[in-house]
Amino acid sequence: MAASANRKRVGVLALQGDFQAHERALRRAGAEAVEVRSAADLEGVEGLIIPGGESTTMMKLLEEEKLLNPLREFGRKRPIFGTCAGAILLASDVANPPQASLGLMDMEVERNAYGRQLDSRIARLHVAASKAEGEAESEGVESDMEAVFIRAPIIRRVGQDANVLASYQGDPVLVEQGRHLAATFHPELTEDSRVHLMFLRKIT
Ligand code: GLN
């Protein structure tokens, strides 16, 4: 397994949404990207990204493909990174309107919470170092970052085990909880690889 340190095999849920941008971002960060469309595709991947898109549609497709329980099982052992709709899927509680989810992170998210006139925007965030990274490795992570928000949810509550890595207008936008990571913005749409690298470091 020594060689996998810089070439991790990471699945990207490829049923709907901007999964191809995540594949490119993973490759830029030095990982191998594997499209996941079935439970069998999860075999052999060391972590998974659930991309942005439309969370209601994604949940429906996950149900149709019988992927809900395999993903929950996967998440009990391996890291999952959810961006935007993917973060909604990871949350235990979803509002506006309430909907089912994978429930792998103890947090409440409100969908489309920034309102219509602010559908999408680019903001600057200050990002803290991930707890999983140890002091020596945090260099290059704690700094400012450009973040793209598209019909983003707002994380209204995080659980006790959560670590808020970045906030915007007072609300958490990048949160880790144990092995999982959730962003309400789209790090796959900027050239900056730091959030993907942060996730890759969670894969051990
Ligand atoms: N508004 C979408 C939803 O609720 C998420 C938007 C996105 O992933 N960019 O599912």
GROMACS .gro file of C-alpha atoms and ligand atoms in nm:
model
  214
    1MET     CA    1   0.000   0.000   0.000
    2ALA     CA    2   0.300   0.234   0.019
    3ALA     CA    3   0.246   0.369  -0.332
    4SER     CA    4  -0.113   0.467  -0.255
    5ALA     CA    5   0.006   0.755  -0.035
    6ASN     CA    6   0.015   0.988  -0.332
    7ARG     CA    7  -0.227   0.805  -0.559
    8LYS     CA    8  -0.542   0.739  -0.366
    9ARG     CA    9  -0.845   0.585  -0.539
   10VAL     CA   10  -1.139   0.811  -0.472
   11GLY     CA   11  -1.493   0.748  -0.591
   12VAL     CA   12  -1.713   1.027  -0.722
   13LEU     CA   13  -2.086   0.963  -0.711
   14ALA     CA   14  -2.175   1.005  -1.078
   15LEU     CA   15  -2.555   0.983  -1.092
   16GLN     CA   16  -2.623   1.355  -1.130
   17GLY     CA   17  -2.458   1.693  -1.079
   18ASP     CA   18  -2.107   1.826  -1.136
   19PHE     CA   19  -1.917   1.503  -1.077
   20GLN     CA   20  -1.681   1.559  -1.371
   21ALA     CA   21  -1.546   1.879  -1.214
   22HIS     CA   22  -1.467   1.678  -0.901
   23GLU     CA   23  -1.289   1.415  -1.107
   24ARG     CA   24  -1.067   1.685  -1.257
   25ALA     CA   25  -1.008   1.838  -0.915
   26LEU     CA   26  -0.908   1.498  -0.772
   27ARG     CA   27  -0.663   1.440  -1.056
   28ARG     CA   28  -0.517   1.786  -1.005
   29ALA     CA   29  -0.470   1.694  -0.639
   30GLY     CA   30  -0.285   1.377  -0.739
   31ALA     CA   31  -0.556   1.117  -0.678
   32GLU     CA   32  -0.727   0.869  -0.905
   33ALA     CA   33  -1.097   0.940  -0.967
   34VAL     CA   34  -1.343   0.653  -1.009
   35GLU     CA   35  -1.705   0.711  -1.115
   36VAL     CA   36  -1.949   0.542  -0.880
   37ARG     CA   37  -2.293   0.446  -1.011
   38SER     CA   38  -2.359   0.121  -0.828
   39ALA     CA   39  -2.276  -0.052  -0.502
   40ALA     CA   40  -2.020  -0.265  -0.685
   41ASP     CA   41  -1.834   0.051  -0.790
   42LEU     CA   42  -1.769   0.128  -0.423
   43GLU     CA   43  -1.544  -0.172  -0.394
   44GLY     CA   44  -1.183  -0.069  -0.397
   45VAL     CA   45  -1.237   0.302  -0.350
   46GLU     CA   46  -1.087   0.454  -0.037
   47GLY     CA   47  -1.308   0.760  -0.006
   48LEU     CA   48  -1.606   0.910  -0.186
   49ILE     CA   49  -1.713   1.253  -0.306
   50ILE     CA   50  -2.080   1.338  -0.336
   51PRO     CA   51  -2.093   1.634  -0.576
   52GLY     CA   52  -2.316   1.936  -0.606
   53GLY     CA   53  -2.631   1.909  -0.810
   54GLU     CA   54  -2.989   1.870  -0.698
   55SER     CA   55  -3.023   1.684  -0.371
   56THR     CA   56  -3.386   1.573  -0.420
   57THR     CA   57  -3.305   1.421  -0.759
   58MET     CA   58  -2.988   1.265  -0.622
   59MET     CA   59  -3.177   1.100  -0.335
   60LYS     CA   60  -3.435   0.964  -0.580
   61LEU     CA   61  -3.162   0.818  -0.802
   62LEU     CA   62  -2.981   0.669  -0.500
   63GLU     CA   63  -3.303   0.497  -0.405
   64GLU     CA   64  -3.358   0.366  -0.758
   65GLU     CA   65  -3.002   0.235  -0.779
   66LYS     CA   66  -3.036   0.079  -0.432
   67LEU     CA   67  -2.735   0.278  -0.320
   68LEU     CA   68  -2.867   0.435   0.002
   69ASN     CA   69  -2.765   0.159   0.240
   70PRO     CA   70  -2.437   0.076   0.063
   71LEU     CA   71  -2.342   0.446   0.093
   72ARG     CA   72  -2.437   0.456   0.462
   73GLU     CA   73  -2.229   0.143   0.517
   74PHE     CA   74  -1.938   0.289   0.323
   75GLY     CA   75  -1.957   0.607   0.533
   76ARG     CA   76  -1.924   0.411   0.855
   77LYS     CA   77  -1.578   0.301   0.749
   78ARG     CA   78  -1.447   0.545   0.492
   79PRO     CA   79  -1.435   0.923   0.445
   80ILE     CA   80  -1.704   1.099   0.242
   81PHE     CA   81  -1.679   1.457   0.118
   82GLY     CA   82  -2.007   1.623   0.023
   83THR     CA   83  -2.023   1.954  -0.161
   84CYS     CA   84  -2.345   2.157  -0.170
   85ALA     CA   85  -2.612   1.898  -0.262
   86GLY     CA   86  -2.362   1.639  -0.135
   87ALA     CA   87  -2.344   1.821   0.200
   88ILE     CA   88  -2.724   1.812   0.213
   89LEU     CA   89  -2.712   1.435   0.162
   90LEU     CA   90  -2.459   1.392   0.443
   91ALA     CA   91  -2.663   1.592   0.696
   92SER     CA   92  -2.880   1.427   0.958
   93ASP     CA   93  -3.150   1.697   0.928
   94VAL     CA   94  -3.266   1.875   0.614
   95ALA     CA   95  -3.510   2.168   0.605
   96ASN     CA   96  -3.680   2.380   0.334
   97PRO     CA   97  -3.838   2.140   0.267
   98PRO     CA   98  -3.751   1.847   0.493
   99GLN     CA   99  -3.624   1.547   0.300
  100ALA     CA  100  -3.452   1.217   0.358
  101SER     CA  101  -3.072   1.200   0.360
  102LEU     CA  102  -2.784   0.969   0.439
  103GLY     CA  103  -2.752   1.115   0.789
  104LEU     CA  104  -2.378   1.057   0.823
  105MET     CA  105  -2.302   1.395   0.982
  106ASP     CA  106  -2.484   1.537   1.282
  107MET     CA  107  -2.593   1.874   1.140
  108GLU     CA  108  -2.896   2.057   1.013
  109VAL     CA  109  -2.897   2.222   0.672
  110GLU     CA  110  -3.151   2.454   0.517
  111ARG     CA  111  -3.169   2.420   0.141
  112ASN     CA  112  -3.148   2.722  -0.094
  113ALA     CA  113  -3.111   2.935   0.214
  114TYR     CA  114  -2.947   3.244   0.064
  115GLY     CA  115  -3.260   3.335  -0.130
  116ARG     CA  116  -3.319   3.388  -0.498
  117GLN     CA  117  -3.145   3.716  -0.567
  118LEU     CA  118  -2.822   3.570  -0.432
  119ASP     CA  119  -2.841   3.245  -0.626
  120SER     CA  120  -2.472   3.232  -0.686
  121ARG     CA  121  -2.171   3.431  -0.579
  122ILE     CA  122  -1.799   3.416  -0.521
  123ALA     CA  123  -1.679   3.491  -0.169
  124ARG     CA  124  -1.348   3.496   0.015
  125LEU     CA  125  -1.317   3.263   0.310
  126HIS     CA  126  -1.063   3.217   0.581
  127VAL     CA  127  -1.002   2.846   0.615
  128ALA     CA  128  -0.859   2.685   0.928
  129ALA     CA  129  -0.639   2.377   0.935
  130SER     CA  130  -0.819   2.043   0.958
  131LYS     CA  131  -0.780   1.860   1.289
  132ALA     CA  132  -0.676   1.547   1.107
  133GLU     CA  133  -0.374   1.720   0.963
  134GLY     CA  134  -0.142   1.758   1.262
  135GLU     CA  135   0.063   2.074   1.313
  136ALA     CA  136   0.342   1.987   1.074
  137GLU     CA  137   0.109   1.940   0.778
  138SER     CA  138  -0.120   2.235   0.820
  139GLU     CA  139   0.093   2.474   0.622
  140GLY     CA  140  -0.075   2.592   0.305
  141VAL     CA  141  -0.420   2.510   0.440
  142GLU     CA  142  -0.485   2.784   0.692
  143SER     CA  143  -0.534   3.085   0.468
  144ASP     CA  144  -0.781   3.270   0.251
  145MET     CA  145  -0.966   3.096  -0.025
  146GLU     CA  146  -1.209   3.188  -0.301
  147ALA     CA  147  -1.540   3.003  -0.270
  148VAL     CA  148  -1.816   2.962  -0.530
  149PHE     CA  149  -2.169   2.932  -0.390
  150ILE     CA  150  -2.452   2.811  -0.616
  151ARG     CA  151  -2.802   2.790  -0.467
  152ALA     CA  152  -2.623   2.689  -0.153
  153PRO     CA  153  -2.772   2.555   0.166
  154ILE     CA  154  -2.690   2.710   0.503
  155ILE     CA  155  -2.567   2.484   0.780
  156ARG     CA  156  -2.792   2.589   1.069
  157ARG     CA  157  -2.658   2.355   1.336
  158VAL     CA  158  -2.353   2.134   1.376
  159GLY     CA  159  -2.310   1.855   1.631
  160GLN     CA  160  -2.064   1.851   1.920
  161ASP     CA  161  -1.809   1.648   1.728
  162ALA     CA  162  -1.800   1.891   1.436
  163ASN     CA  163  -1.507   2.116   1.361
  164VAL     CA  164  -1.598   2.429   1.166
  165LEU     CA  165  -1.311   2.503   0.927
  166ALA     CA  166  -1.462   2.807   0.753
  167SER     CA  167  -1.765   3.031   0.792
  168TYR     CA  168  -1.934   3.286   0.569
  169GLN     CA  169  -2.156   3.561   0.713
  170GLY     CA  170  -2.140   3.382   1.046
  171ASP     CA  171  -2.259   3.041   0.921
  172PRO     CA  172  -2.037   2.733   0.884
  173VAL     CA  173  -1.956   2.655   0.519
  174LEU     CA  174  -1.676   2.398   0.560
  175VAL     CA  175  -1.718   2.143   0.837
  176GLU     CA  176  -1.544   1.822   0.930
  177GLN     CA  177  -1.682   1.560   1.160
  178GLY     CA  178  -1.453   1.269   1.218
  179ARG     CA  179  -1.365   1.126   0.878
  180HIS     CA  180  -1.629   1.322   0.687
  181LEU     CA  181  -1.611   1.666   0.530
  182ALA     CA  182  -1.890   1.892   0.404
  183ALA     CA  183  -1.872   2.216   0.206
  184THR     CA  184  -2.171   2.429   0.108
  185PHE     CA  185  -1.959   2.583  -0.168
  186HIS     CA  186  -1.788   2.428  -0.473
  187PRO     CA  187  -1.410   2.380  -0.433
  188GLU     CA  188  -1.416   2.173  -0.753
  189LEU     CA  189  -1.495   2.488  -0.953
  190THR     CA  190  -1.181   2.680  -0.862
  191GLU     CA  191  -0.822   2.592  -0.946
  192ASP     CA  192  -0.738   2.577  -0.576
  193SER     CA  193  -0.676   2.215  -0.468
  194ARG     CA  194  -0.651   2.274  -0.094
  195VAL     CA  195  -0.994   2.146   0.009
  196HIS     CA  196  -0.953   1.832  -0.201
  197LEU     CA  197  -0.608   1.781  -0.049
  198MET     CA  198  -0.761   1.824   0.294
  199PHE     CA  199  -1.007   1.546   0.210
  200LEU     CA  200  -0.734   1.323   0.066
  201ARG     CA  201  -0.545   1.351   0.396
  202LYS     CA  202  -0.848   1.202   0.571
  203ILE     CA  203  -0.800   0.885   0.365
  204THR     CA  204  -0.547   0.680   0.553
  205GLN     N1  205  -2.997   2.377  -0.421
  205GLN     C1  206  -2.949   2.244  -0.442
  205GLN     C2  207  -3.022   2.143  -0.356
  205GLN     O1  208  -3.094   2.180  -0.269
  205GLN     C3  209  -2.801   2.234  -0.416
  205GLN     C4  210  -2.725   2.324  -0.511
  205GLN     C5  211  -2.589   2.277  -0.549
  205GLN     O2  212  -2.549   2.162  -0.525
  205GLN     N2  213  -2.516   2.361  -0.615
  205GLN     O3  214  -3.008   2.028  -0.377
   0.00000   0.00000   0.00000
